[in-house]
Amino acid sequence: MKKNIFFSILISTNLFAPFYLSSCSKQDTWTIMVYLCGSDLESNSENGGWATNQVEKMLSSNFGENTRILMETGGSTTWKKYGISNQNLQYYEIKNHELLLCETLENNDISNPNSLKNFLNWSINKYHSDKYALFFFDHGFAWQGCELDENSSNILSPLQIKNVLKEVYENSLNQQKLELINFDNCLMANVENICAISPYTKNIIANEEKGFFKKELPLTTGFDYASIFEYISKFSTTKSEIIGKYIVDRYANFQSQANLRYVTSSIETKKIGKLNEELENFFLGSSDSNIDLWKQTARDSEKFDNNTIDLYNWLEHLPNDSQARKVIDVLNEINVYLKVSNNLYEHAHGVNIYFPLTDVITPQENGYNQIIEYDEIYSTAENDFFAKTWNDILTLNWYV
């Protein structure tokens, strides 16, 4: 994982610019599915409009006829532009720089797993393509999930997203993986999330830290959708990990020019199953004697919001733990392309994990009037999912 950080620095100097350019005469067709939850990022009277700012970026994109952009909107009490409904979920297509309404639905909760499933099935059936990609936009809460619907106060958990993707993969996609899933959300480069959804996508792009916008630069902070969609369309046969690197580079460029901090990674999913297996073994091998050491070393590790720390950096602090070493070895095998703000997050490696830094865990709001505890999500996970074992340890050693 460390050597990939160095590689990202080489890319940023344009020494490998031709590496991106793999266009050829054959063009693949793409269906890009955008799941746009507005929430208070859109409705806030002073600093809102961020969801429709992303739509404006997308509308300016000069993607070709081989690419279809479909979108579902919802989750906000007020939309600033384009006549988007605050009462109903809606399906749109972006075509010829226009936002075209396709359907208005009766239900009004974009954080309901069925809403995501129905949208993906609708998109895939509307445009059968060679390749598919999914883009999320809204708040993100790492292990808790993302897509905070302002009307229902619900969010989609990683396990809910996983279950939807599994069903779509097995049915509508005939066991074809998505090329990539892009999380335009805070903190979703989270190992619980990545391990949950990795069987159904080739690549994951996400922020390990919070994502930041600048009010004065509404169209040049965040993800550069205009150029991303153009790149996918023009270089349609390019491998997903190369597209992921391009997306991260464009994001880092936007944020750097705006003097905003970022920790953003593109993660190839081929070996994430092995990572889950070794994390499971690591947590199964825990004992009372090493819990205090875990707590101490976690406090010394790179920290992010919502009780998350950098996974790699934490395990580095356990040099005498042979199973921690095995997890690190797997992390070193995973292709992670990371971009980090200058002189910040020196110990970030691109993937965070939930770790409470207090001695006990008591119910608390996450800042959006929600109380979601780890066991509420992961106690019902499948037995081979590492987070279920981690939850058992938390229950014995942290919860009151």
Coordinates of C-alpha atoms in Angstrom, one line a residue:
M1 CA 0.0 0.0 0.0
K2 CA 2.9 2.4 0.7
K3 CA 4.4 2.0 -2.7
N4 CA 1.1 3.0 -4.3
I5 CA 1.3 6.3 -2.5
F6 CA 4.7 6.9 -4.1
F7 CA 3.2 5.9 -7.5
S8 CA 0.4 8.5 -7.1
I9 CA 3.1 11.2 -6.7
L10 CA 4.7 10.1 -10.0
I11 CA 1.3 10.3 -11.7
S12 CA 0.6 13.8 -10.4
T13 CA 3.8 15.0 -12.2
N14 CA 2.4 13.8 -15.5
L15 CA 5.4 11.6 -16.1
F16 CA 2.9 8.8 -17.0
A17 CA 0.3 10.9 -18.8
P18 CA 0.1 8.4 -21.8
F19 CA -0.8 5.8 -19.2
Y20 CA -4.3 7.2 -19.2
L21 CA -4.7 7.3 -23.0
S22 CA -5.9 3.9 -24.0
S23 CA -8.6 4.8 -26.5
C24 CA -9.0 2.6 -29.5
S25 CA -11.3 2.3 -32.5
K26 CA -13.7 0.0 -30.6
Q27 CA -16.0 1.8 -28.2
D28 CA -17.8 0.2 -25.2
T29 CA -21.2 1.4 -24.2
W30 CA -21.7 2.7 -20.7
T31 CA -24.7 3.2 -18.4
I32 CA -23.7 5.5 -15.5
M33 CA -26.2 5.5 -12.6
V34 CA -26.2 8.5 -10.3
Y35 CA -27.9 8.2 -6.9
L36 CA -28.3 11.8 -5.9
C37 CA -29.6 12.3 -2.3
G38 CA -29.9 16.0 -1.7
S39 CA -30.4 16.1 2.1
D40 CA -29.4 19.4 3.9
L41 CA -26.5 19.7 1.5
E42 CA -29.1 20.9 -0.9
S43 CA -31.8 22.4 1.3
N44 CA -29.6 24.5 3.7
S45 CA -30.7 28.1 3.3
E46 CA -27.1 29.5 3.6
N47 CA -24.8 26.9 2.3
G48 CA -27.1 24.6 0.3
G49 CA -27.4 23.8 -3.4
W50 CA -24.6 21.3 -3.4
A51 CA -26.6 18.5 -5.0
T52 CA -27.8 20.7 -7.9
N53 CA -24.3 22.1 -8.3
Q54 CA -23.2 18.5 -9.1
V55 CA -26.1 18.3 -11.6
E56 CA -24.8 21.5 -13.2
K57 CA -21.4 19.9 -13.6
M58 CA -22.9 16.8 -15.2
L59 CA -25.0 18.9 -17.6
S60 CA -21.8 20.6 -18.9
S61 CA -20.2 17.3 -19.8
N62 CA -19.5 16.5 -23.4
F63 CA -19.8 12.8 -23.2
G64 CA -20.5 10.8 -26.4
E65 CA -23.5 8.8 -27.6
N66 CA -21.9 5.5 -26.3
T67 CA -22.6 6.8 -22.7
R68 CA -26.0 7.2 -20.9
I69 CA -26.3 9.1 -17.7
L70 CA -29.3 8.2 -15.5
M71 CA -30.1 9.7 -12.2
E72 CA -32.4 9.3 -9.2
T73 CA -33.1 12.3 -7.0
G74 CA -34.7 12.6 -3.6
G75 CA -33.9 13.1 0.1
S76 CA -34.2 16.9 0.4
T77 CA -36.9 19.1 1.7
T78 CA -36.0 21.8 -0.9
W79 CA -34.2 21.7 -4.2
K80 CA -32.6 24.9 -5.5
K81 CA -32.8 24.3 -9.3
Y82 CA -34.2 22.3 -12.1
G83 CA -37.7 21.9 -10.6
I84 CA -36.8 18.7 -8.8
S85 CA -39.5 17.4 -6.5
N86 CA -39.1 17.4 -2.7
Q87 CA -42.2 15.2 -2.4
N88 CA -41.3 12.3 -4.7
L89 CA -38.4 10.3 -5.9
Q90 CA -37.7 11.0 -9.6
Y91 CA -35.7 9.4 -12.4
Y92 CA -33.9 11.6 -14.9
E93 CA -31.6 11.2 -17.9
I94 CA -29.0 13.7 -18.9
K95 CA -28.9 14.1 -22.6
N96 CA -27.6 16.8 -24.9
H97 CA -26.9 19.0 -21.9
E98 CA -30.5 18.8 -20.7
L99 CA -32.0 17.2 -17.6
L100 CA -34.9 15.1 -18.9
L101 CA -37.5 13.8 -16.4
C102 CA -38.3 10.1 -17.1
E103 CA -40.5 9.1 -14.2
T104 CA -41.9 10.4 -10.9
L105 CA -42.5 7.8 -8.2
E106 CA -45.0 7.7 -5.4
N107 CA -42.5 6.8 -2.7
N108 CA -40.3 9.4 -1.1
D109 CA -37.4 7.7 0.8
I110 CA -34.2 7.5 -1.2
S111 CA -32.5 5.8 1.7
N112 CA -34.8 2.8 1.4
P113 CA -32.9 -0.2 0.0
N114 CA -35.8 -0.9 -2.4
S115 CA -35.4 2.6 -3.9
L116 CA -31.8 1.8 -4.8
K117 CA -32.7 -1.6 -6.1
N118 CA -35.5 -0.3 -8.2
F119 CA -33.4 2.5 -9.7
L120 CA -30.6 0.1 -10.6
N121 CA -32.9 -2.4 -12.2
W122 CA -34.7 0.4 -14.1
S123 CA -31.4 1.8 -15.4
I124 CA -30.0 -1.5 -16.5
N125 CA -33.3 -2.5 -18.3
K126 CA -33.6 0.9 -19.9
Y127 CA -30.1 0.8 -21.5
H128 CA -28.4 -2.5 -21.8
S129 CA -24.7 -1.7 -22.0
D130 CA -21.3 -3.2 -22.0
K131 CA -20.3 -1.6 -18.8
Y132 CA -22.1 0.0 -15.7
A133 CA -21.0 2.4 -13.0
L134 CA -22.7 3.7 -9.9
F135 CA -22.1 7.1 -8.4
F136 CA -23.5 8.1 -4.9
F137 CA -23.8 11.6 -3.7
D138 CA -24.6 12.9 -0.2
H139 CA -23.4 12.7 3.4
G140 CA -21.3 9.7 4.4
F141 CA -20.8 8.2 7.8
A142 CA -18.2 5.4 7.2
W143 CA -19.4 2.2 8.9
Q144 CA -22.9 3.6 9.4
G145 CA -23.5 4.2 5.7
C146 CA -24.5 7.1 3.4
E147 CA -27.4 8.8 1.6
L148 CA -29.1 10.5 4.6
D149 CA -32.7 11.2 3.5
E150 CA -33.8 14.5 5.1
N151 CA -37.4 13.5 5.0
S152 CA -37.2 10.1 6.7
S153 CA -33.9 10.6 8.6
N154 CA -32.8 7.2 7.4
I155 CA -29.5 6.2 5.7
L156 CA -28.3 3.2 3.7
S157 CA -26.0 1.0 5.6
P158 CA -23.1 -0.9 3.9
L159 CA -24.9 -4.2 4.4
Q160 CA -28.1 -2.8 2.8
I161 CA -26.1 -1.6 -0.2
K162 CA -24.4 -5.0 -0.3
N163 CA -27.7 -6.8 -0.3
V164 CA -29.1 -4.7 -3.1
L165 CA -25.9 -5.1 -5.2
K166 CA -26.0 -8.8 -4.7
E167 CA -29.5 -9.1 -6.0
V168 CA -28.9 -6.9 -9.0
Y169 CA -25.6 -8.7 -9.8
E170 CA -27.3 -12.1 -9.7
N171 CA -30.4 -11.1 -11.7
S172 CA -30.4 -7.9 -13.8
L173 CA -26.6 -8.0 -14.5
N174 CA -26.3 -11.8 -15.0
Q175 CA -23.3 -11.8 -12.6
Q176 CA -21.5 -9.0 -14.4
K177 CA -19.7 -6.7 -11.9
L178 CA -20.1 -3.0 -12.0
E179 CA -16.9 -1.3 -13.4
L180 CA -16.8 1.1 -10.5
I181 CA -18.7 2.6 -7.5
N182 CA -17.8 6.2 -6.7
F183 CA -18.8 7.6 -3.3
D184 CA -19.1 11.3 -3.4
N185 CA -19.6 11.1 0.4
C186 CA -17.5 11.6 3.5
L187 CA -15.5 8.7 5.0
M188 CA -16.7 5.9 2.8
A189 CA -13.2 4.5 2.1
N190 CA -14.1 2.4 5.1
V191 CA -13.1 -1.2 5.4
E192 CA -16.6 -2.4 6.6
N193 CA -18.1 -0.8 3.5
I194 CA -15.4 -2.0 1.1
C195 CA -15.5 -5.6 2.3
A196 CA -19.3 -5.6 2.1
I197 CA -19.7 -4.4 -1.5
S198 CA -16.4 -5.5 -3.2
P199 CA -17.8 -8.8 -4.7
Y200 CA -20.0 -6.7 -7.0
T201 CA -17.7 -4.0 -8.3
K202 CA -14.2 -4.0 -9.8
N203 CA -13.2 -0.7 -8.3
I204 CA -14.2 1.6 -5.4
I205 CA -13.4 5.4 -5.3
A206 CA -14.0 7.1 -1.9
N207 CA -12.8 9.5 0.7
E208 CA -11.1 8.2 3.8
E209 CA -11.7 11.6 5.5
K210 CA -14.5 14.1 5.2
G211 CA -15.1 15.6 1.8
F212 CA -15.1 19.4 1.7
F213 CA -16.7 22.1 -0.5
K214 CA -16.1 25.8 -0.8
K215 CA -19.1 28.0 -1.1
E216 CA -17.3 30.5 -3.4
L217 CA -16.3 27.7 -5.8
P218 CA -19.5 25.7 -6.4
L219 CA -18.5 24.1 -9.7
T220 CA -14.7 23.5 -9.0
T221 CA -14.7 21.7 -5.7
G222 CA -15.7 18.1 -5.2
F223 CA -15.7 15.5 -8.0
D224 CA -15.2 16.8 -11.5
Y225 CA -18.2 15.1 -13.1
A226 CA -17.9 16.9 -16.4
S227 CA -14.4 15.6 -17.2
I228 CA -15.1 12.2 -15.5
F229 CA -18.0 11.4 -17.8
E230 CA -16.1 12.7 -20.8
Y231 CA -13.2 10.5 -20.0
I232 CA -15.3 7.4 -19.5
S233 CA -17.0 8.0 -22.8
K234 CA -13.9 8.8 -24.8
F235 CA -11.7 6.0 -23.3
S236 CA -14.6 3.6 -22.9
T237 CA -12.4 0.4 -23.1
T238 CA -10.0 1.6 -20.4
K239 CA -9.7 -0.7 -17.4
S240 CA -11.7 0.4 -14.3
E241 CA -8.6 0.9 -12.1
I242 CA -7.2 3.4 -14.6
I243 CA -10.5 5.3 -14.7
G244 CA -10.5 5.3 -10.9
K245 CA -7.0 6.9 -10.9
Y246 CA -8.2 9.5 -13.3
I247 CA -11.2 10.3 -11.0
V248 CA -9.0 10.6 -8.0
D249 CA -6.5 12.9 -9.8
R250 CA -9.3 15.2 -11.0
Y251 CA -10.7 15.4 -7.5
A252 CA -7.3 16.1 -6.0
N253 CA -6.8 18.8 -8.6
F254 CA -10.1 20.5 -7.7
Q255 CA -9.5 20.3 -4.0
S256 CA -5.9 21.5 -4.2
Q257 CA -6.7 24.5 -6.2
A258 CA -9.4 25.4 -3.7
N259 CA -7.0 24.8 -0.7
L260 CA -9.3 22.2 0.7
R261 CA -7.9 19.1 2.4
Y262 CA -8.6 15.6 1.1
V263 CA -7.7 11.9 1.5
T264 CA -9.1 10.1 -1.5
S265 CA -8.4 6.6 -2.8
S266 CA -9.2 4.3 -5.7
I267 CA -9.3 0.7 -4.5
E268 CA -9.2 -2.3 -6.8
T269 CA -11.4 -5.1 -5.3
K270 CA -9.7 -8.3 -6.6
K271 CA -8.1 -9.1 -3.2
I272 CA -10.6 -7.6 -0.8
G273 CA -12.1 -11.0 -0.1
K274 CA -8.7 -12.1 1.2
L275 CA -8.5 -8.9 3.3
N276 CA -11.8 -9.8 4.9
E277 CA -10.6 -13.3 5.7
E278 CA -7.4 -12.1 7.4
L279 CA -9.2 -9.4 9.3
E280 CA -11.6 -12.1 10.6
N281 CA -8.6 -14.2 11.7
F282 CA -7.1 -11.2 13.4
F283 CA -10.2 -10.4 15.4
L284 CA -10.8 -14.1 16.2
G285 CA -7.3 -14.2 17.7
S286 CA -8.0 -11.4 20.1
S287 CA -7.7 -11.8 23.9
D288 CA -8.2 -9.7 26.9
S289 CA -4.5 -9.0 27.1
N290 CA -4.3 -7.2 23.8
I291 CA -7.4 -5.1 24.0
D292 CA -5.7 -2.5 26.1
L293 CA -2.8 -2.4 23.6
W294 CA -5.3 -2.0 20.7
K295 CA -6.8 1.0 22.4
Q296 CA -3.4 2.6 23.1
T297 CA -2.1 2.1 19.5
A298 CA -5.4 3.2 18.0
R299 CA -5.0 6.6 19.9
D300 CA -1.6 6.9 18.3
S301 CA -2.9 6.2 14.7
E302 CA -4.1 8.5 12.0
K303 CA -7.6 9.6 13.0
F304 CA -10.7 10.6 11.0
D305 CA -14.3 11.5 11.9
N306 CA -17.0 9.3 13.2
N307 CA -14.7 7.0 15.3
T308 CA -12.5 5.9 12.4
I309 CA -8.8 5.5 12.2
D310 CA -6.5 4.4 9.4
L311 CA -6.5 0.6 9.3
Y312 CA -2.9 0.2 8.0
N313 CA -1.4 2.8 10.3
W314 CA -3.1 1.1 13.3
L315 CA -1.8 -2.3 12.5
E316 CA 1.7 -0.9 12.0
H317 CA 1.6 -0.1 15.7
L318 CA 1.3 -3.8 16.5
P319 CA 4.7 -5.1 15.2
N320 CA 4.7 -8.2 17.5
D321 CA 1.2 -9.4 16.3
S322 CA 1.8 -12.0 13.6
Q323 CA -1.9 -11.9 12.5
A324 CA -1.7 -8.1 12.2
R325 CA 1.3 -8.6 10.0
K326 CA -0.7 -10.9 7.7
V327 CA -3.4 -8.2 7.3
I328 CA -0.7 -5.7 6.4
D329 CA 0.7 -8.1 3.9
V330 CA -2.7 -8.3 2.2
L331 CA -3.1 -4.6 2.3
N332 CA 0.3 -4.3 0.5
E333 CA -1.1 -6.6 -2.2
I334 CA -4.2 -4.5 -2.9
N335 CA -3.9 -1.9 -5.6
V336 CA -4.8 1.4 -3.7
Y337 CA -4.2 4.7 -5.5
L338 CA -4.1 7.4 -2.9
K339 CA -4.0 11.2 -3.1
V340 CA -3.5 13.2 0.1
S341 CA -3.4 16.9 0.9
N342 CA 0.1 18.3 1.1
N343 CA 1.6 18.1 4.6
L344 CA -1.5 16.6 6.1
Y345 CA -2.5 13.0 7.0
E346 CA 1.1 11.7 6.7
H347 CA 0.0 8.3 8.0
A348 CA -3.1 7.8 5.8
H349 CA -3.1 4.8 3.6
G350 CA -6.5 5.0 2.0
V351 CA -8.8 2.8 4.1
N352 CA -10.3 3.5 7.5
I353 CA -11.9 1.2 10.1
Y354 CA -14.3 1.8 13.0
F355 CA -12.5 2.1 16.3
P356 CA -14.0 3.8 19.4
L357 CA -11.3 5.9 21.1
T358 CA -13.2 6.1 24.4
D359 CA -13.0 3.4 27.0
V360 CA -16.8 2.8 26.8
I361 CA -19.4 3.3 24.2
T362 CA -22.7 5.0 25.1
P363 CA -25.4 5.9 22.6
Q364 CA -24.9 9.3 21.0
E365 CA -26.2 11.2 18.1
N366 CA -24.0 11.4 15.0
G367 CA -24.9 15.1 14.4
Y368 CA -28.0 14.4 12.3
N369 CA -30.4 13.4 15.0
Q370 CA -29.6 9.7 14.5
I371 CA -28.4 7.1 17.0
I372 CA -26.9 4.2 15.1
E373 CA -24.6 1.8 16.9
Y374 CA -22.2 -0.7 15.4
D375 CA -24.1 -3.7 16.7
E376 CA -27.3 -2.4 15.2
I377 CA -25.8 -3.0 11.8
Y378 CA -23.2 -5.7 12.1
S379 CA -24.6 -8.1 14.7
T380 CA -26.8 -9.6 12.0
A381 CA -24.0 -9.8 9.4
E382 CA -22.9 -13.2 7.9
N383 CA -20.7 -15.2 10.1
D384 CA -17.7 -14.9 7.7
F385 CA -17.8 -11.1 7.7
F386 CA -15.1 -9.7 9.9
A387 CA -17.3 -6.9 11.2
K388 CA -19.5 -9.4 13.0
T389 CA -16.6 -10.7 15.0
W390 CA -15.3 -7.2 15.6
N391 CA -18.8 -6.3 16.9
D392 CA -18.7 -9.3 19.3
I393 CA -15.4 -7.9 20.7
L394 CA -16.8 -4.4 21.0
T395 CA -19.9 -5.7 22.8
L396 CA -17.7 -7.5 25.4
N397 CA -15.1 -4.8 25.9
W398 CA -16.6 -1.4 25.2
Y399 CA -20.4 -1.3 25.4
V400 CA -22.1 -0.3 28.7

